[in-house]
Amino acid sequence: MDVLVVGSGGREHALVWALAASPLVSRLYCAPGNGGIADDATCVPIAATDIDGIVRFCRDNRISFVVVGPEQPLTDGLVDRLEAAGIPAFGPSAAAARLESSKAFTKDLCVRHGIPTARHAAFTDAEAAKRYIAGQPLPVVVKADGLAAGKGVVIAETQAEAMEAMDAMMSGQFGPAGERVVIEECLIGEEASVFALTDGKAILPLAGAQDHKRVGEGDTGPNTGGMGAYSPAPVVTEALLSDVCARILRPTVDALSAAGTPYKGVLYAGIMVTARGPFLLEYNVRFGDPECQVLMPRLKSDLLPALMATRDGVLDSLDLRWHDDSALTVVMAARGYPGAYDTGSVIRNLDAAAAVEGVTIFHAGTERRDGEIHATGGRVLNVTARGRDLAEARARAYRAVDLIEWPQGFCRRDIAWRAERPRQGVA
Ligand code: AMP
Ligand code: GLY
C-alpha cells in the first residue's frame, strides 16, 4: 500500500517511523515532512493545510491510505474531503473534530451528557466576561475557545490577571480563536492523558503516556506544546483508565454517533485526577505531541492495521500489543521558545547521538540544507529512548542529548520526574 502522512512535526516523524516498519507499506510519503522525516519517507512540499493540494497528490499518486497528524487540517475538513474523493483516511471529520476546535462545543456536550468537567461559562462579550470573573473564586482559568497551539490557557491567580488575559485573547492575541473566551473553575489534582482509538463504536485505549506542558523544570513557567513525555505513566492506572472510559470516553463517543457525526480516529483526553475522580480538561482529536513519540516506540503491533480498522469501523476485532520497555522523550527547543526564537541554526553530531543504545531521534522542526540539519521551529528535536524502565530510558535519552551540538537549543533536564514512584501504570 502507498501511504501518506500529513504533518511536519515530531509526532508525524514518529508515525512515519512506525509505518515505515510495516510490511504492508510499499511507498511512504509525508506532506510536507521535515529534515528527519526525509530519512524514512519521501517528503512532498505540500502544506498540511493545503487541502486541495493533498487531495490532488493522493489522486495523482494513487494513495491508498492517509494518516492525518495535526488538528488544523482535521478541523478544516481534510478527512471529509479525502473520503469524498474515495481516499480512505485516518482521523475525525470536521464535525467530530469540534471536540478540539471548540472548547465551548465540548463543554456543552459534557453538560448535556453528565461528563465530569470544570464548571464553566463562555463569553463573546468582554464586559459580561468581566462581571462573571469578578464573581469567581481564585485561581480562575481563562481559555481562548479555538485552536491556539496549547498556549491559549491562563491560570490566573488574581482577578486582575484574569481580566488582562481575557482582554489579550479578545483583542486578537490568538486571532479568531480568542473571539470567544471560556472561563473555568480551576481543578486541583494530578494531570493525566488518556489516548484511545475509536471507530465510533469500540474504544481501544492505548498505553499510558504523560507529557510536561510547562517550559521550566519542576513544571514551572509558561505552557508550551510539550517539553517531553514518558510511557508508561504511573498516574494512568487500570482503575483510572476504566473510570475515564466509562464516565468520559464512552458517553462522548456515543453522543457523537447519536448526533450523526461519529468520531473515528484517536481521541486524546486531558484529565485532571481530582479527589472527586477524573475530570475532563480538554479533548484533542489527534495523537499528543510529544506523547506519540513515546507510544510508537513501545507499540509492538503493526500500526497500519490499527489505523485502518479505526477508519473501517472494525476496531472491535483488533488488539494491540506493547513492549514492556519504558520510553521517554526529551524535547530540544530553540532558545526563547515558547516566546520568540531564532531559526536557521545548525545542529551537529546527531548521528553519534542516535547511536546511543535504545535511542531514536525524531525531528520536530528541522530541514536538511547543504548536507546539514538546520532548526526551523520552536520545538526542534525529540530525543527518544527505550529502556528496561524509565530510569534507564532517561539516562540513555540525556546521554544522547549531551552529544548533540546545538548551542542555540535547550531542554528540560527533569523529564519524568513525577514518575519516580514505583511503576504501576498500564501497559
Ligand atoms: P487545555 O489546553 O485546556 O488542556 O489546558 C492546558 C493546561 O492548562 C492543562 O493541561 C492544565 O494544566 C491547565 N488547565 C486547563 N484547564 C484547567 C482547569 N479547569 N483547572 C486546572 N488547570 C487547568
Ligand atoms: N502534548 C500536548 C498536545 O499534544 O497537545
CSV table of C-alpha atoms and ligand atoms in Angstrom, one decimal:
chain,number,residue,atom,x,y,z
A,1,MET,CA,0.0,0.0,0.0
A,2,ASP,CA,1.1,3.6,-0.7
A,3,VAL,CA,0.5,5.7,2.4
A,4,LEU,CA,0.7,9.4,3.0
A,5,VAL,CA,1.2,11.0,6.4
A,6,VAL,CA,0.2,14.7,6.7
A,7,GLY,CA,2.2,17.0,9.0
A,8,SER,CA,5.7,18.1,9.7
A,9,GLY,CA,6.4,17.7,13.4
A,10,GLY,CA,7.9,15.1,15.8
A,11,ARG,CA,4.5,13.4,16.0
A,12,GLU,CA,4.5,12.8,12.3
A,13,HIS,CA,8.1,11.6,12.4
A,14,ALA,CA,7.1,9.0,15.0
A,15,LEU,CA,4.1,7.9,12.9
A,16,VAL,CA,6.2,7.7,9.7
A,17,TRP,CA,8.9,5.8,11.6
A,18,ALA,CA,6.3,3.3,12.8
A,19,LEU,CA,4.6,3.0,9.4
A,20,ALA,CA,7.9,2.5,7.7
A,21,ALA,CA,8.3,-0.7,9.7
A,22,SER,CA,5.0,-2.1,8.4
A,23,PRO,CA,5.4,-4.9,5.8
A,24,LEU,CA,2.1,-3.6,4.4
A,25,VAL,CA,3.5,-0.3,3.3
A,26,SER,CA,5.2,-0.1,-0.1
A,27,ARG,CA,5.7,3.6,-0.6
A,28,LEU,CA,5.5,6.1,2.2
A,29,TYR,CA,5.1,9.8,1.7
A,30,CYS,CA,4.9,12.7,4.1
A,31,ALA,CA,3.4,16.2,3.3
A,32,PRO,CA,5.3,18.3,4.0
A,33,GLY,CA,7.6,16.4,6.4
A,34,ASN,CA,10.9,17.7,7.7
A,35,GLY,CA,14.7,17.1,7.7
A,36,GLY,CA,14.4,14.0,9.7
A,37,ILE,CA,11.3,12.5,8.2
A,38,ALA,CA,13.1,12.7,4.9
A,39,ASP,CA,15.2,9.7,6.0
A,40,ASP,CA,12.1,7.5,6.4
A,41,ALA,CA,9.7,8.7,3.8
A,42,THR,CA,9.5,10.7,0.6
A,43,CYS,CA,8.7,14.3,1.6
A,44,VAL,CA,6.4,16.2,-0.7
A,45,PRO,CA,6.3,20.0,-0.5
A,46,ILE,CA,2.6,20.4,0.2
A,47,ALA,CA,1.5,22.2,3.4
A,48,ALA,CA,-0.6,20.2,5.9
A,49,THR,CA,-3.3,22.8,5.5
A,50,ASP,CA,-3.4,22.7,1.7
A,51,ILE,CA,-6.4,20.5,1.3
A,52,ASP,CA,-6.8,20.8,-2.5
A,53,GLY,CA,-3.1,20.1,-2.9
A,54,ILE,CA,-3.2,17.0,-0.7
A,55,VAL,CA,-6.3,15.6,-2.4
A,56,ARG,CA,-4.7,16.2,-5.8
A,57,PHE,CA,-1.5,14.5,-4.7
A,58,CYS,CA,-3.4,11.5,-3.4
A,59,ARG,CA,-5.3,11.1,-6.7
A,60,ASP,CA,-2.3,11.6,-8.9
A,61,ASN,CA,-0.2,9.0,-6.9
A,62,ARG,CA,-3.0,6.5,-6.1
A,63,ILE,CA,-2.5,6.8,-2.4
A,64,SER,CA,-4.4,4.0,-0.6
A,65,PHE,CA,-4.4,5.4,2.9
A,66,VAL,CA,-3.8,8.8,4.5
A,67,VAL,CA,-2.9,9.4,8.2
A,68,VAL,CA,-3.5,13.0,9.3
A,69,GLY,CA,-1.3,14.1,12.2
A,70,PRO,CA,-2.2,17.7,13.2
A,71,GLU,CA,-5.5,19.2,14.4
A,72,GLN,CA,-5.7,22.1,11.9
A,73,PRO,CA,-6.3,20.1,8.7
A,74,LEU,CA,-8.7,17.8,10.6
A,75,THR,CA,-10.7,20.9,11.8
A,76,ASP,CA,-10.6,22.2,8.2
A,77,GLY,CA,-12.2,19.0,6.9
A,78,LEU,CA,-9.3,17.3,5.2
A,79,VAL,CA,-10.6,13.8,6.1
A,80,ASP,CA,-14.1,14.7,4.8
A,81,ARG,CA,-12.6,15.9,1.5
A,82,LEU,CA,-10.4,12.8,1.1
A,83,GLU,CA,-13.2,10.4,1.9
A,84,ALA,CA,-15.5,12.2,-0.5
A,85,ALA,CA,-12.8,11.7,-3.2
A,86,GLY,CA,-12.7,8.0,-2.4
A,87,ILE,CA,-9.4,8.1,-0.5
A,88,PRO,CA,-9.6,6.3,2.9
A,89,ALA,CA,-8.1,8.5,5.7
A,90,PHE,CA,-7.4,8.1,9.4
A,91,GLY,CA,-8.7,11.0,11.6
A,92,PRO,CA,-12.1,12.5,12.6
A,93,SER,CA,-14.4,14.5,10.3
A,94,ALA,CA,-14.5,18.3,10.8
A,95,ALA,CA,-17.8,17.9,12.7
A,96,ALA,CA,-16.2,15.4,15.1
A,97,ALA,CA,-13.0,17.4,15.4
A,98,ARG,CA,-15.0,20.2,17.1
A,99,LEU,CA,-14.1,18.3,20.3
A,100,GLU,CA,-10.8,20.1,19.9
A,101,SER,CA,-11.6,23.0,17.7
A,102,SER,CA,-14.3,24.4,20.0
A,103,LYS,CA,-13.9,24.2,23.8
A,104,ALA,CA,-17.5,25.6,24.1
A,105,PHE,CA,-18.8,22.6,21.9
A,106,THR,CA,-17.1,20.1,24.2
A,107,LYS,CA,-18.2,21.8,27.4
A,108,ASP,CA,-21.8,21.8,26.2
A,109,LEU,CA,-21.6,18.1,25.3
A,110,CYS,CA,-20.2,17.4,28.8
A,111,VAL,CA,-23.0,19.3,30.5
A,112,ARG,CA,-25.7,17.5,28.3
A,113,HIS,CA,-24.3,14.1,29.0
A,114,GLY,CA,-23.2,14.4,32.6
A,115,ILE,CA,-19.4,14.1,31.8
A,116,PRO,CA,-17.4,15.4,34.7
A,117,THR,CA,-15.6,18.6,33.7
A,118,ALA,CA,-14.8,22.0,35.4
A,119,ARG,CA,-17.7,24.4,35.8
A,120,HIS,CA,-17.6,27.0,33.0
A,121,ALA,CA,-19.2,29.8,31.1
A,122,ALA,CA,-18.4,31.0,27.6
A,123,PHE,CA,-18.4,34.7,26.5
A,124,THR,CA,-18.1,36.7,23.4
A,125,ASP,CA,-18.7,40.0,25.2
A,126,ALA,CA,-15.8,41.3,27.3
A,127,GLU,CA,-17.9,43.2,29.8
A,128,ALA,CA,-20.1,40.1,30.6
A,129,ALA,CA,-17.0,38.0,31.0
A,130,LYS,CA,-15.5,40.6,33.4
A,131,ARG,CA,-18.7,40.6,35.5
A,132,TYR,CA,-18.5,36.8,35.6
A,133,ILE,CA,-14.8,36.7,36.5
A,134,ALA,CA,-15.4,39.1,39.4
A,135,GLY,CA,-17.8,36.5,41.0
A,136,GLN,CA,-15.4,33.6,40.7
A,137,PRO,CA,-13.1,32.1,43.3
A,138,LEU,CA,-9.3,32.2,42.6
A,139,PRO,CA,-7.4,30.9,40.8
A,140,VAL,CA,-9.6,31.0,37.8
A,141,VAL,CA,-8.9,29.6,34.3
A,142,VAL,CA,-9.2,31.7,31.2
A,143,LYS,CA,-9.2,30.0,27.8
A,144,ALA,CA,-9.4,31.0,24.2
A,145,ASP,CA,-12.2,29.0,22.6
A,146,GLY,CA,-10.4,28.0,19.4
A,147,LEU,CA,-7.1,26.4,18.5
A,148,ALA,CA,-4.1,28.2,20.0
A,149,ALA,CA,-1.3,25.6,19.8
A,150,GLY,CA,-1.5,24.7,23.5
A,151,LYS,CA,-0.9,28.3,24.6
A,152,GLY,CA,-4.4,29.7,24.9
A,153,VAL,CA,-4.9,28.9,28.6
A,154,VAL,CA,-4.1,31.2,31.5
A,155,ILE,CA,-4.5,30.1,35.2
A,156,ALA,CA,-5.0,33.4,36.8
A,157,GLU,CA,-4.1,33.8,40.5
A,158,THR,CA,-5.7,37.3,40.7
A,159,GLN,CA,-8.8,39.0,39.2
A,160,ALA,CA,-6.5,41.5,37.5
A,161,GLU,CA,-4.5,38.7,35.8
A,162,ALA,CA,-7.7,37.0,34.7
A,163,MET,CA,-9.1,40.3,33.2
A,164,GLU,CA,-5.8,41.0,31.5
A,165,ALA,CA,-5.7,37.5,29.9
A,166,MET,CA,-9.2,37.8,28.7
A,167,ASP,CA,-8.6,41.3,27.2
A,168,ALA,CA,-5.5,40.0,25.4
A,169,MET,CA,-7.4,37.0,24.0
A,170,MET,CA,-10.4,39.1,22.9
A,171,SER,CA,-8.2,41.7,21.3
A,172,GLY,CA,-6.8,39.2,18.9
A,173,GLN,CA,-3.7,37.6,20.5
A,174,PHE,CA,-4.8,34.2,19.1
A,175,GLY,CA,-6.7,35.6,16.2
A,176,PRO,CA,-10.3,34.3,15.8
A,177,ALA,CA,-9.6,31.6,18.4
A,178,GLY,CA,-10.0,34.2,21.1
A,179,GLU,CA,-13.2,35.8,19.9
A,180,ARG,CA,-15.0,33.6,22.3
A,181,VAL,CA,-13.5,33.0,25.8
A,182,VAL,CA,-14.3,30.2,28.2
A,183,ILE,CA,-13.9,30.9,31.9
A,184,GLU,CA,-13.5,27.8,34.1
A,185,GLU,CA,-13.2,26.7,37.7
A,186,CYS,CA,-9.7,25.7,38.5
A,187,LEU,CA,-9.4,21.9,39.2
A,188,ILE,CA,-6.9,20.7,41.7
A,189,GLY,CA,-5.2,17.3,41.2
A,190,GLU,CA,-2.7,15.5,39.0
A,191,GLU,CA,-3.0,15.7,35.3
A,192,ALA,CA,-3.1,12.6,33.1
A,193,SER,CA,-3.5,11.9,29.4
A,194,VAL,CA,-5.6,9.1,28.1
A,195,PHE,CA,-5.3,8.0,24.5
A,196,ALA,CA,-7.8,5.7,22.7
A,197,LEU,CA,-8.6,4.7,19.2
A,198,THR,CA,-12.3,4.7,18.4
A,199,ASP,CA,-14.3,3.9,15.3
A,200,GLY,CA,-17.5,5.5,16.8
A,201,LYS,CA,-18.4,2.2,18.5
A,202,ALA,CA,-15.5,0.4,20.0
A,203,ILE,CA,-13.0,2.1,22.2
A,204,LEU,CA,-9.4,0.8,22.4
A,205,PRO,CA,-7.2,2.5,25.0
A,206,LEU,CA,-3.6,2.9,24.1
A,207,ALA,CA,-0.7,2.6,26.6
A,208,GLY,CA,-0.5,5.4,29.1
A,209,ALA,CA,1.7,8.4,28.3
A,210,GLN,CA,2.3,11.7,30.1
A,211,ASP,CA,3.8,15.0,28.8
A,212,HIS,CA,5.3,18.0,30.5
A,213,LYS,CA,3.5,21.2,29.3
A,214,ARG,CA,5.4,23.9,31.2
A,215,VAL,CA,8.7,25.2,29.8
A,216,GLY,CA,10.6,25.2,33.1
A,217,GLU,CA,12.0,22.4,35.3
A,218,GLY,CA,9.7,21.3,38.1
A,219,ASP,CA,6.8,22.1,35.7
A,220,THR,CA,7.0,25.9,36.1
A,221,GLY,CA,6.8,28.8,33.7
A,222,PRO,CA,4.5,29.3,30.6
A,223,ASN,CA,2.7,26.5,28.9
A,224,THR,CA,4.2,25.0,25.7
A,225,GLY,CA,3.1,22.4,23.2
A,226,GLY,CA,5.0,19.9,25.4
A,227,MET,CA,8.7,19.6,26.5
A,228,GLY,CA,9.0,15.9,27.0
A,229,ALA,CA,6.9,12.8,27.6
A,230,TYR,CA,7.2,9.3,29.0
A,231,SER,CA,5.3,6.0,28.9
A,232,PRO,CA,4.1,4.2,30.9
A,233,ALA,CA,2.8,6.9,33.1
A,234,PRO,CA,2.3,5.8,36.7
A,235,VAL,CA,-0.7,8.1,37.1
A,236,VAL,CA,-2.6,6.2,34.3
A,237,THR,CA,-3.6,3.1,36.3
A,238,GLU,CA,-6.1,0.4,35.2
A,239,ALA,CA,-8.6,1.8,37.6
A,240,LEU,CA,-8.2,5.3,36.2
A,241,LEU,CA,-8.4,4.1,32.7
A,242,SER,CA,-11.7,2.2,33.2
A,243,ASP,CA,-13.1,5.1,35.1
A,244,VAL,CA,-12.2,7.5,32.2
A,245,CYS,CA,-13.6,5.1,29.6
A,246,ALA,CA,-16.9,4.6,31.5
A,247,ARG,CA,-17.5,8.2,32.6
A,248,ILE,CA,-15.9,10.3,29.9
A,249,LEU,CA,-14.9,8.5,26.6
A,250,ARG,CA,-18.0,6.2,26.3
A,251,PRO,CA,-20.6,8.9,26.7
A,252,THR,CA,-18.7,11.2,24.3
A,253,VAL,CA,-18.3,8.6,21.6
A,254,ASP,CA,-22.0,7.6,21.9
A,255,ALA,CA,-23.2,11.2,21.9
A,256,LEU,CA,-21.3,11.9,18.6
A,257,SER,CA,-22.5,8.8,17.0
A,258,ALA,CA,-26.1,9.5,18.0
A,259,ALA,CA,-25.7,13.0,16.6
A,260,GLY,CA,-24.8,11.5,13.2
A,261,THR,CA,-21.2,12.7,13.4
A,262,PRO,CA,-19.4,9.6,14.7
A,263,TYR,CA,-15.9,10.1,15.9
A,264,LYS,CA,-13.3,8.0,14.1
A,265,GLY,CA,-9.6,8.4,15.0
A,266,VAL,CA,-7.5,8.8,18.1
A,267,LEU,CA,-9.2,10.6,21.0
A,268,TYR,CA,-6.9,12.2,23.5
A,269,ALA,CA,-8.5,13.1,26.7
A,270,GLY,CA,-6.6,15.6,29.0
A,271,ILE,CA,-7.7,14.6,32.5
A,272,MET,CA,-7.4,16.1,36.0
A,273,VAL,CA,-7.4,13.3,38.6
A,274,THR,CA,-9.2,15.1,41.5
A,275,ALA,CA,-10.4,13.9,44.9
A,276,ARG,CA,-13.8,13.6,43.2
A,277,GLY,CA,-12.5,11.3,40.4
A,278,PRO,CA,-11.3,12.1,36.9
A,279,PHE,CA,-12.5,15.3,35.2
A,280,LEU,CA,-12.1,16.1,31.6
A,281,LEU,CA,-9.9,19.2,31.0
A,282,GLU,CA,-10.0,19.0,27.2
A,283,TYR,CA,-10.2,16.8,24.2
A,284,ASN,CA,-7.7,16.6,21.4
A,285,VAL,CA,-8.6,14.9,18.2
A,286,ARG,CA,-5.1,13.6,17.3
A,287,PHE,CA,-2.1,11.9,18.9
A,288,GLY,CA,-0.4,14.0,21.5
A,289,ASP,CA,2.9,15.6,20.5
A,290,PRO,CA,5.3,14.6,22.1
A,291,GLU,CA,3.3,11.7,23.6
A,292,CYS,CA,3.1,9.9,20.2
A,293,GLN,CA,6.9,9.9,20.2
A,294,VAL,CA,6.9,7.6,23.3
A,295,LEU,CA,3.9,5.5,22.3
A,296,MET,CA,5.2,4.5,18.8
A,297,PRO,CA,8.5,3.0,20.1
A,298,ARG,CA,6.5,0.9,22.6
A,299,LEU,CA,4.0,-0.4,20.1
A,300,LYS,CA,4.8,-4.0,19.2
A,301,SER,CA,1.8,-4.4,16.8
A,302,ASP,CA,1.8,-3.1,13.3
A,303,LEU,CA,0.4,0.5,13.4
A,304,LEU,CA,-1.2,0.5,9.9
A,305,PRO,CA,-3.9,-2.2,10.5
A,306,ALA,CA,-4.9,-0.5,13.7
A,307,LEU,CA,-5.4,2.8,11.9
A,308,MET,CA,-7.2,1.1,9.1
A,309,ALA,CA,-9.5,-0.8,11.4
A,310,THR,CA,-10.4,2.5,13.1
A,311,ARG,CA,-11.3,4.1,9.8
A,312,ASP,CA,-13.1,1.0,8.6
A,313,GLY,CA,-15.3,0.7,11.7
A,314,VAL,CA,-14.0,-2.8,12.7
A,315,LEU,CA,-11.9,-1.8,15.7
A,316,ASP,CA,-13.6,-4.4,17.9
A,317,SER,CA,-11.7,-7.1,16.1
A,318,LEU,CA,-8.4,-5.6,16.9
A,319,ASP,CA,-6.0,-5.9,19.8
A,320,LEU,CA,-2.7,-4.0,20.3
A,321,ARG,CA,0.4,-5.4,21.9
A,322,TRP,CA,3.0,-3.2,23.7
A,323,HIS,CA,6.7,-3.7,24.6
A,324,ASP,CA,7.3,-4.0,28.3
A,325,ASP,CA,10.0,-1.4,28.0
A,326,SER,CA,9.6,2.2,29.0
A,327,ALA,CA,10.1,5.1,26.7
A,328,LEU,CA,11.0,8.7,27.3
A,329,THR,CA,11.5,11.7,25.0
A,330,VAL,CA,13.3,14.9,25.7
A,331,VAL,CA,12.2,17.9,23.5
A,332,MET,CA,15.0,20.1,22.4
A,333,ALA,CA,13.7,23.6,21.6
A,334,ALA,CA,15.1,26.8,20.2
A,335,ARG,CA,16.2,29.2,22.9
A,336,GLY,CA,13.3,31.6,23.6
A,337,TYR,CA,10.5,29.1,22.9
A,338,PRO,CA,7.6,29.4,23.7
A,339,GLY,CA,8.3,33.1,23.1
A,340,ALA,CA,10.2,34.5,20.2
A,341,TYR,CA,13.1,32.4,18.9
A,342,ASP,CA,15.6,32.4,16.0
A,343,THR,CA,15.6,29.8,13.3
A,344,GLY,CA,18.3,28.6,10.9
A,345,SER,CA,20.9,27.5,13.4
A,346,VAL,CA,22.9,24.3,12.5
A,347,ILE,CA,22.6,21.1,14.6
A,348,ARG,CA,25.6,18.7,14.6
A,349,ASN,CA,26.6,15.3,15.8
A,350,LEU,CA,23.1,13.8,15.5
A,351,ASP,CA,24.5,10.5,14.2
A,352,ALA,CA,26.6,10.0,17.3
A,353,ALA,CA,23.6,10.8,19.5
A,354,ALA,CA,21.3,8.4,17.6
A,355,ALA,CA,23.9,5.7,18.0
A,356,VAL,CA,23.4,5.6,21.8
A,357,GLU,CA,21.7,2.3,22.7
A,358,GLY,CA,17.9,2.4,22.6
A,359,VAL,CA,17.8,6.0,21.2
A,360,THR,CA,15.8,7.2,18.2
A,361,ILE,CA,15.8,10.9,17.3
A,362,PHE,CA,12.5,12.2,15.9
A,363,HIS,CA,12.7,15.6,14.2
A,364,ALA,CA,10.1,18.2,15.0
A,365,GLY,CA,11.3,21.4,13.3
A,366,THR,CA,14.3,20.8,11.0
A,367,GLU,CA,15.3,20.9,7.4
A,368,ARG,CA,18.2,19.5,5.6
A,369,ARG,CA,20.1,22.1,3.6
A,370,ASP,CA,23.6,21.7,2.0
A,371,GLY,CA,24.0,18.4,3.9
A,372,GLU,CA,23.4,19.9,7.3
A,373,ILE,CA,20.4,19.9,9.6
A,374,HIS,CA,19.0,23.3,10.4
A,375,ALA,CA,16.5,24.3,13.1
A,376,THR,CA,13.3,25.7,11.6
A,377,GLY,CA,10.8,25.7,14.5
A,378,GLY,CA,10.3,26.2,18.3
A,379,ARG,CA,10.3,22.6,19.2
A,380,VAL,CA,13.1,21.1,17.1
A,381,LEU,CA,14.1,17.6,18.2
A,382,ASN,CA,12.6,14.8,20.2
A,383,VAL,CA,15.4,12.7,21.6
A,384,THR,CA,13.7,9.5,22.5
A,385,ALA,CA,15.0,6.3,24.2
A,386,ARG,CA,13.7,3.0,25.3
A,387,GLY,CA,14.9,1.2,28.3
A,388,ARG,CA,14.1,-1.5,30.8
A,389,ASP,CA,12.5,1.1,33.0
A,390,LEU,CA,12.1,4.9,32.9
A,391,ALA,CA,15.4,5.5,34.7
A,392,GLU,CA,17.3,3.6,32.0
A,393,ALA,CA,15.3,5.3,29.2
A,394,ARG,CA,16.0,8.7,30.8
A,395,ALA,CA,19.8,8.0,31.2
A,396,ARG,CA,20.0,7.0,27.6
A,397,ALA,CA,18.0,10.0,26.3
A,398,TYR,CA,20.1,12.5,28.2
A,399,ARG,CA,23.3,10.7,27.1
A,400,ALA,CA,22.2,11.4,23.5
A,401,VAL,CA,21.1,14.9,24.3
A,402,ASP,CA,24.6,15.7,25.7
A,403,LEU,CA,26.2,14.5,22.4
A,404,ILE,CA,24.1,16.9,20.3
A,405,GLU,CA,26.0,20.1,19.3
A,406,TRP,CA,23.4,22.8,19.2
A,407,PRO,CA,24.3,25.9,21.3
A,408,GLN,CA,21.1,27.7,20.2
A,409,GLY,CA,18.9,24.9,21.8
A,410,PHE,CA,17.8,24.0,25.3
A,411,CYS,CA,15.8,21.2,27.0
A,412,ARG,CA,14.4,20.4,30.4
A,413,ARG,CA,16.7,18.0,32.4
A,414,ASP,CA,13.9,16.6,34.6
A,415,ILE,CA,11.6,14.7,32.2
A,416,ALA,CA,9.5,12.1,34.0
A,417,TRP,CA,10.3,13.5,37.5
A,418,ARG,CA,6.8,12.7,38.6
A,419,ALA,CA,7.2,9.1,37.6
A,420,GLU,CA,9.9,8.3,40.1
A,421,ARG,CA,7.5,6.4,42.3
A,422,PRO,CA,7.2,2.6,41.8
A,423,ARG,CA,5.8,1.6,38.5
A,424,GLN,CA,2.0,0.9,38.3
A,425,GLY,CA,0.9,2.4,35.0
A,426,VAL,CA,-0.9,0.3,32.5
A,427,ALA,CA,0.6,-1.5,29.5
B,1,AMP,P1,-6.0,22.8,27.9
B,1,AMP,O1,-5.4,23.3,26.6
B,1,AMP,O2,-7.5,23.0,28.1
B,1,AMP,O3,-5.6,21.3,28.2
B,1,AMP,O4,-5.2,23.5,29.0
B,1,AMP,C1,-3.8,23.5,29.1
B,1,AMP,C2,-3.4,23.2,30.5
B,1,AMP,O5,-4.0,24.2,31.4
B,1,AMP,C3,-3.9,21.9,31.1
B,1,AMP,O6,-3.0,20.9,30.7
B,1,AMP,C4,-3.9,22.2,32.6
B,1,AMP,O7,-2.5,22.1,33.1
B,1,AMP,C5,-4.3,23.6,32.6
B,1,AMP,N1,-5.8,23.7,32.8
B,1,AMP,C6,-6.7,23.8,31.9
B,1,AMP,N2,-8.0,23.9,32.4
B,1,AMP,C7,-7.8,23.8,33.8
B,1,AMP,C8,-8.7,23.7,34.9
B,1,AMP,N3,-10.0,23.9,34.7
B,1,AMP,N4,-8.2,23.6,36.1
B,1,AMP,C9,-6.8,23.5,36.3
B,1,AMP,N5,-5.9,23.5,35.3
B,1,AMP,C10,-6.4,23.6,34.0
B,2,GLY,N1,1.4,17.3,24.3
B,2,GLY,C1,0.2,18.1,24.2
B,2,GLY,C2,-0.5,18.1,23.0
B,2,GLY,O1,-0.2,17.4,22.0
B,2,GLY,O2,-1.5,18.8,22.9
